[in-house]
C-alpha cells in the first residue's frame, strides 16, 4: 500500500464530505436552537478487516461512534461500516492523523496511526441509512412512512425540546412514551426517511456561547436586568437581518455564517472601566483558541458614556486598534503582544456601535451633533456604525396624531456623531444602517413602536419568540452580518479590504444630502460625513460590479520607512476603460476611491506630536492629473509626503473631489468621490499610494516597516449614461470572462 496516496485519498474524501454537508445546509432553512452542528462520517473497512473502532472516537472533542454494521457480501469477505458524529470544526482531528500517517514514523519505524488508517478502505458522508441498525432488507422504501426508534445522545437535558422543534419544521410526529438511559433517550418518531434525514444547521452552537469569566455562565443576562436579552437580540439581527423582512418574504433563508458569543458584562454589578481593553482582548482570544481557522468579524455593541474623550484615543480604543492590527492577548503578562515579532500578524475586523444619545429630543439632529460617539467607537481601525432610519410611517390607529421623530432617510434619533470632534481625529461613524425611529406628539416622545422598529429574536422564546429592536446596537449587528457575508464570498480578502468594501458601498440618502443646500463648502461636507459617516452601505454593491459601475479591488503591502526616512510609494497603473471613457466625452462620471489600512497605536497621551504620534504610519492616495506624466506624478507625491510630515499646508488640488484632502485624510480609512467628465477621467488611470508621518518613522528602533504595511485600495467608476458597458473592456484586459462578474 502506498501510504502517501492512501492518506491523500482519505483526506480528499473527508473534504468532499464536508463540502456536501455545507451545500445541503445551504439548501435548507431549518434552525433548532441549542443543537450541536456537525456531520456524520461513515468509515468503511478493507474486505475481511475490522476497523479500529476505539480510535474513531474522541469524546473530549465531541467525536462519537454512533453505529457499527457488518455487511455480508456473496462470495466476498465482509466489510465493516462505522458511523461517527463529528462536530463542526473537528474534522481536523482525522485530517491530522491522515497527514501524520503519510509523513511520520514511530520509534519502531511504523507509520503513525497505522492500525487506524491501514484498516480504512474509504470514507464518505453518512446518510440516514448509515444510522440504521436493523437488517438492510427492512429499510423503508422511498416515501414510506414508518415508526422509527430514535436514540438521542444526552447532553444538556434539552434533547426532547430540540427534537420537538425539528418535528414542527419538517412535519413528523413524536410518540408520547420515552425511555431514558444514562447517556441516551429513546423516542419513537413517525415519518419518512427523507423527513428524518433533514440536515440541521444551528445559528449558534452551545460551545460557541461563552463568557469572559466562566463563573458568569453563558446565559443572556450580562449587564443585569436592564440589559437582559440584548445579546440574543443582536444575534438574531446578525444572523437574519431584520426578521420582518425574512418573515414577509417567500425566499428561502440560507445560512452561510454562524454566530459566536462571548459575554463581556457580568450578570450583576459592572466591570471597572479601565479594564475594558484587557477584557476585549480576552473576548477575542476565546473563539480564536476554540476555532482558530474560522473566518470571523467581531461585533461590539457595548460603549462607555463619560463623554470625556471626544475622539481622543483611550486604553479601550487603543486596545481595539492593537487587536485589529494583529496583536494578541498574553495571559501571563496581561498585555498585548505580537505572536511572532518576525512575522506578519493576523488582522481582525471589528464592527463597533457608535453608541446612543443620552436622551431623545425633538431637535434630535442638534442633540446628535453635540453628543460624541462613545468610547471605544473612536478606534481608528474599527468599522464604526451609527444609525439612520427609513421607518417613518405610523399605521397604528392608536397613535393617531403622532408623527415620526426623524424623517425618512435621515439620522435615527439615537445616533451619536463626531461633529464635535477636533478635526485631527477620524470621521466617525464610518457608515450608518437602519436603527429605527421614535414617535412624537408635540413635545412628547415615545418608543418602541412596531411600525418604527426592527424585529429580532427574544431571549425567552417560551414567553414570546420576537422582540422589537432599535438604535445603534441594531444597526451594528446588521453591518456585522454584511461584513461577514462579504468575507464568506471572498475568503481571500483581508479585514482591511472588507472594511473598505463596506465603506465604499455606502451612499448618502437624498435626505442626508439635502442638509448641504445653501452650504456646500468643504467644511459643510465634512460635517455631513461626521454625522452620517460615508452613508448607508449596500450588500449587493459591496459584493459585485454592474456593467455601468466598474469596481477594482487591490490588496498590497508597502514599506513606509527605513532608518527614519520615507522608503516606498506605490503607483498603480490600473486596467482603465480608456476608450469607453473617451467615447463618452463630456458625459458626467464619478470616480470613487477608498483606501483602508490598520495602524499600530501609540496610546500614551503626550500630545501625539512627532515621537508621540498615535499612529504608526499614515497612507494617502492621489490620482494622476490628465496632463501629468508618471514621473511628474511621482515627484508631486514625494513633495506631498514631505509637506504633510512637516505639518505644512497641503499643496494638492482638491478640485472635483467631494470631501477633499483636508477632510478625508483622517484616521486609517480614506474615501472620496471625484466628479467630472469621462474624457477627463480617461487620462487618470494611475493612482498613487504613499506614506506620511507616524511614530515608526520617528522611532526607528520600533519601526516594523520591514514587515510591510498592508492596505486595500478599492476604485470604482460610475456613470448614469444608458447603454454604457464599462465592465466588459476591463474584464477582457485582465482575463476575466465577461459573463462572470465577481
Short mmCIF file of C-alpha atoms in Angstrom, two decimals, residues 69-311:
data_model
loop_
_atom_site.label_atom_id
_atom_site.label_comp_id
_atom_site.label_asym_id
_atom_site.label_seq_id
_atom_site.Cartn_x
_atom_site.Cartn_y
_atom_site.Cartn_z
CA UNK A 69 -22.62 -2.52 10.86
CA UNK A 70 -21.16 -5.58 9.19
CA UNK A 71 -22.11 -6.01 5.55
CA UNK A 72 -22.04 -9.58 4.24
CA UNK A 73 -21.38 -9.97 0.51
CA UNK A 74 -21.84 -13.09 -1.64
CA UNK A 75 -18.55 -14.93 -2.18
CA UNK A 76 -16.57 -11.98 -0.79
CA UNK A 77 -15.18 -11.13 2.65
CA UNK A 78 -17.47 -8.88 4.72
CA UNK A 79 -16.73 -5.19 5.31
CA UNK A 80 -17.33 -3.25 8.47
CA UNK A 81 -19.04 0.15 8.44
CA UNK A 82 -18.71 2.62 11.33
CA UNK A 83 -20.68 5.87 11.51
CA UNK A 84 -19.09 8.67 13.53
CA UNK A 85 -20.54 12.03 14.55
CA UNK A 86 -18.00 14.86 14.14
CA UNK A 87 -18.85 18.37 15.47
CA UNK A 88 -18.22 21.30 13.17
CA UNK A 89 -14.57 22.31 13.22
CA UNK A 90 -13.34 18.91 14.42
CA UNK A 91 -12.66 17.21 11.09
CA UNK A 92 -9.07 18.34 11.57
CA UNK A 93 -8.82 15.52 14.14
CA UNK A 94 -8.90 12.93 11.34
CA UNK A 95 -7.14 15.11 8.76
CA UNK A 96 -4.16 15.44 11.11
CA UNK A 97 -3.98 11.68 11.63
CA UNK A 98 -4.01 11.03 7.90
CA UNK A 99 -1.19 13.54 7.40
CA UNK A 100 0.85 12.04 10.25
CA UNK A 101 0.29 8.56 8.79
CA UNK A 102 1.75 9.78 5.49
CA UNK A 103 4.70 11.72 6.84
CA UNK A 104 5.71 10.47 10.30
CA UNK A 105 7.01 7.23 11.81
CA UNK A 106 7.02 5.80 15.31
CA UNK A 107 10.18 4.76 17.17
CA UNK A 108 9.64 1.28 15.73
CA UNK A 109 9.71 2.65 12.21
CA UNK A 110 6.00 2.16 11.58
CA UNK A 111 3.76 4.90 10.13
CA UNK A 112 1.98 6.81 12.86
CA UNK A 113 -1.66 5.73 13.35
CA UNK A 114 -1.02 2.69 11.13
CA UNK A 115 -3.56 0.49 12.92
CA UNK A 116 -6.23 3.12 12.40
CA UNK A 117 -5.55 4.23 8.82
CA UNK A 118 -4.48 0.94 7.22
CA UNK A 119 -7.85 -0.60 8.11
CA UNK A 120 -9.88 2.20 6.46
CA UNK A 121 -10.56 1.49 2.81
CA UNK A 122 -12.61 4.61 2.23
CA UNK A 123 -14.90 7.08 3.94
CA UNK A 124 -17.89 9.15 2.94
CA UNK A 125 -20.55 11.46 4.30
CA UNK A 126 -23.08 9.28 6.07
CA UNK A 127 -26.74 9.19 5.10
CA UNK A 128 -29.64 8.21 7.34
CA UNK A 129 -29.18 4.63 6.14
CA UNK A 130 -25.76 4.62 7.85
CA UNK A 131 -27.52 5.05 11.22
CA UNK A 132 -29.89 2.13 10.53
CA UNK A 133 -29.02 -0.76 12.80
CA UNK A 134 -31.59 -3.33 11.63
CA UNK A 135 -31.16 -5.51 8.59
CA UNK A 136 -30.86 -3.64 5.26
CA UNK A 137 -33.72 -5.67 3.80
CA UNK A 138 -36.26 -3.95 6.10
CA UNK A 139 -35.10 -0.38 5.47
CA UNK A 140 -38.23 1.59 4.42
CA UNK A 141 -38.89 2.29 0.76
CA UNK A 142 -38.75 5.85 -0.58
CA UNK A 143 -41.78 7.82 0.66
CA UNK A 144 -42.85 5.06 3.08
CA UNK A 145 -43.98 6.31 6.50
CA UNK A 146 -42.94 4.18 9.48
CA UNK A 147 -42.26 4.45 13.21
CA UNK A 148 -38.54 4.96 13.82
CA UNK A 149 -36.79 4.21 17.10
CA UNK A 150 -34.54 7.23 17.57
CA UNK A 151 -31.75 7.25 20.16
CA UNK A 152 -30.88 10.78 21.32
CA UNK A 153 -27.49 11.50 22.84
CA UNK A 154 -27.95 13.13 26.26
CA UNK A 155 -26.01 16.34 26.63
CA UNK A 156 -27.85 19.12 28.46
CA UNK A 157 -31.34 17.79 29.19
CA UNK A 158 -32.95 19.71 26.30
CA UNK A 159 -32.75 16.93 23.71
CA UNK A 160 -36.53 16.36 23.57
CA UNK A 161 -37.24 20.07 23.19
CA UNK A 162 -34.90 20.22 20.20
CA UNK A 163 -36.49 17.14 18.64
CA UNK A 164 -39.93 18.70 19.03
CA UNK A 165 -38.70 21.92 17.43
CA UNK A 166 -37.33 19.96 14.47
CA UNK A 167 -40.55 17.92 14.21
CA UNK A 168 -42.61 21.11 13.91
CA UNK A 169 -40.50 22.28 11.00
CA UNK A 170 -40.27 19.07 8.95
CA UNK A 171 -43.68 17.69 9.91
CA UNK A 172 -43.20 14.33 11.59
CA UNK A 173 -44.91 13.02 14.71
CA UNK A 174 -43.32 12.19 18.08
CA UNK A 175 -44.54 9.27 20.20
CA UNK A 176 -45.71 10.03 23.72
CA UNK A 177 -43.63 7.36 25.52
CA UNK A 178 -39.88 7.73 26.05
CA UNK A 179 -37.21 5.52 27.59
CA UNK A 180 -34.25 7.19 29.34
CA UNK A 181 -30.79 5.71 29.93
CA UNK A 182 -27.74 7.36 31.42
CA UNK A 183 -26.46 8.67 28.08
CA UNK A 184 -29.40 8.10 25.70
CA UNK A 185 -33.12 8.84 25.40
CA UNK A 186 -35.13 6.54 23.14
CA UNK A 187 -38.07 8.14 21.31
CA UNK A 188 -40.47 6.92 18.62
CA UNK A 189 -40.75 9.15 15.55
CA UNK A 190 -43.34 8.71 12.78
CA UNK A 191 -42.34 9.87 9.31
CA UNK A 192 -40.49 9.13 6.09
CA UNK A 193 -36.76 8.65 5.72
CA UNK A 194 -36.48 11.97 3.85
CA UNK A 195 -38.14 13.87 6.70
CA UNK A 196 -35.97 12.27 9.35
CA UNK A 197 -32.76 12.75 7.35
CA UNK A 198 -33.18 16.53 7.07
CA UNK A 199 -29.90 18.24 7.99
CA UNK A 200 -29.75 20.78 10.82
CA UNK A 201 -27.58 23.91 10.95
CA UNK A 202 -27.81 25.88 14.18
CA UNK A 203 -27.12 29.61 14.23
CA UNK A 204 -25.09 29.39 17.43
CA UNK A 205 -23.78 26.18 18.94
CA UNK A 206 -23.75 25.80 22.74
CA UNK A 207 -19.96 25.56 22.70
CA UNK A 208 -19.80 28.92 20.91
CA UNK A 209 -21.68 30.78 23.67
CA UNK A 210 -19.22 31.63 26.45
CA UNK A 211 -18.27 34.41 28.87
CA UNK A 212 -15.03 36.20 29.77
CA UNK A 213 -15.47 34.87 33.29
CA UNK A 214 -16.72 31.26 33.16
CA UNK A 215 -18.46 31.83 36.52
CA UNK A 216 -20.87 34.21 34.79
CA UNK A 217 -22.30 31.45 32.63
CA UNK A 218 -23.41 31.83 29.02
CA UNK A 219 -26.97 33.00 29.74
CA UNK A 220 -28.07 36.27 28.15
CA UNK A 221 -28.08 38.27 31.38
CA UNK A 222 -24.91 40.33 31.01
CA UNK A 223 -25.31 43.82 32.40
CA UNK A 224 -28.10 42.86 34.78
CA UNK A 225 -31.90 43.13 34.49
CA UNK A 226 -31.92 46.23 32.25
CA UNK A 227 -29.77 44.51 29.60
CA UNK A 228 -31.24 41.01 29.65
CA UNK A 229 -31.87 39.70 26.17
CA UNK A 230 -29.65 42.25 24.42
CA UNK A 231 -27.23 39.59 23.19
CA UNK A 232 -29.99 37.38 21.77
CA UNK A 233 -31.49 40.42 20.08
CA UNK A 234 -28.17 41.26 18.44
CA UNK A 235 -27.56 37.61 17.49
CA UNK A 236 -30.91 37.49 15.69
CA UNK A 237 -30.08 40.58 13.62
CA UNK A 238 -26.54 39.34 12.93
CA UNK A 239 -27.96 36.01 11.73
CA UNK A 240 -31.08 37.06 9.81
CA UNK A 241 -31.05 40.83 9.47
CA UNK A 242 -34.44 42.40 10.16
CA UNK A 243 -36.71 39.43 10.81
CA UNK A 244 -39.69 41.34 9.46
CA UNK A 245 -38.12 41.10 6.01
CA UNK A 246 -37.45 37.39 6.49
CA UNK A 247 -40.99 36.65 7.70
CA UNK A 248 -42.70 38.56 4.90
CA UNK A 249 -40.52 37.12 2.13
CA UNK A 250 -41.13 33.86 0.31
CA UNK A 251 -37.40 33.47 -0.32
CA UNK A 252 -35.63 30.61 1.39
CA UNK A 253 -33.30 31.55 4.25
CA UNK A 254 -29.86 30.09 3.62
CA UNK A 255 -27.25 30.45 6.33
CA UNK A 256 -23.69 30.96 5.16
CA UNK A 257 -22.39 32.13 8.51
CA UNK A 258 -22.78 31.41 12.19
CA UNK A 259 -22.83 33.43 15.41
CA UNK A 260 -20.40 33.13 18.32
CA UNK A 261 -20.93 34.91 21.62
CA UNK A 262 -18.61 35.91 24.46
CA UNK A 263 -20.36 37.71 27.34
CA UNK A 264 -18.43 40.84 28.29
CA UNK A 265 -20.65 42.13 31.14
CA UNK A 266 -21.27 40.38 34.48
CA UNK A 267 -24.83 39.38 35.46
CA UNK A 268 -24.55 41.66 38.49
CA UNK A 269 -22.52 44.78 39.00
CA UNK A 270 -20.14 46.27 36.44
CA UNK A 271 -16.59 45.86 35.19
CA UNK A 272 -14.03 48.50 36.17
CA UNK A 273 -13.92 50.83 33.11
CA UNK A 274 -10.12 50.78 32.97
CA UNK A 275 -10.21 47.04 32.32
CA UNK A 276 -12.34 47.07 29.19
CA UNK A 277 -9.31 46.96 26.89
CA UNK A 278 -7.99 43.82 28.60
CA UNK A 279 -11.46 42.28 28.71
CA UNK A 280 -11.93 42.87 24.98
CA UNK A 281 -8.57 41.22 24.31
CA UNK A 282 -9.75 38.17 26.26
CA UNK A 283 -13.03 38.17 24.32
CA UNK A 284 -11.08 37.98 21.07
CA UNK A 285 -8.88 35.16 22.34
CA UNK A 286 -11.75 32.84 23.35
CA UNK A 287 -13.19 31.92 19.94
CA UNK A 288 -9.80 32.10 18.24
CA UNK A 289 -8.41 29.43 20.55
CA UNK A 290 -11.51 27.25 20.21
CA UNK A 291 -11.85 27.53 16.41
CA UNK A 292 -8.70 29.17 15.03
CA UNK A 293 -9.46 28.59 11.34
CA UNK A 294 -12.88 30.26 11.20
CA UNK A 295 -13.31 33.49 9.29
CA UNK A 296 -14.97 35.96 11.66
CA UNK A 297 -15.80 39.58 12.42
CA UNK A 298 -16.01 40.89 15.99
CA UNK A 299 -19.15 42.91 16.73
CA UNK A 300 -19.28 45.04 19.88
CA UNK A 301 -22.40 46.98 20.95
CA UNK A 302 -21.18 47.97 24.43
CA UNK A 303 -19.83 51.50 24.94
CA UNK A 304 -18.74 53.83 27.75
CA UNK A 305 -20.52 57.14 28.09
CA UNK A 306 -18.40 59.50 30.14
CA UNK A 307 -18.22 61.98 27.21
CA UNK A 308 -14.63 62.98 28.03
CA UNK A 309 -12.77 61.60 25.05
CA UNK A 310 -14.24 63.48 22.08
CA UNK A 311 -12.25 61.40 19.62
#
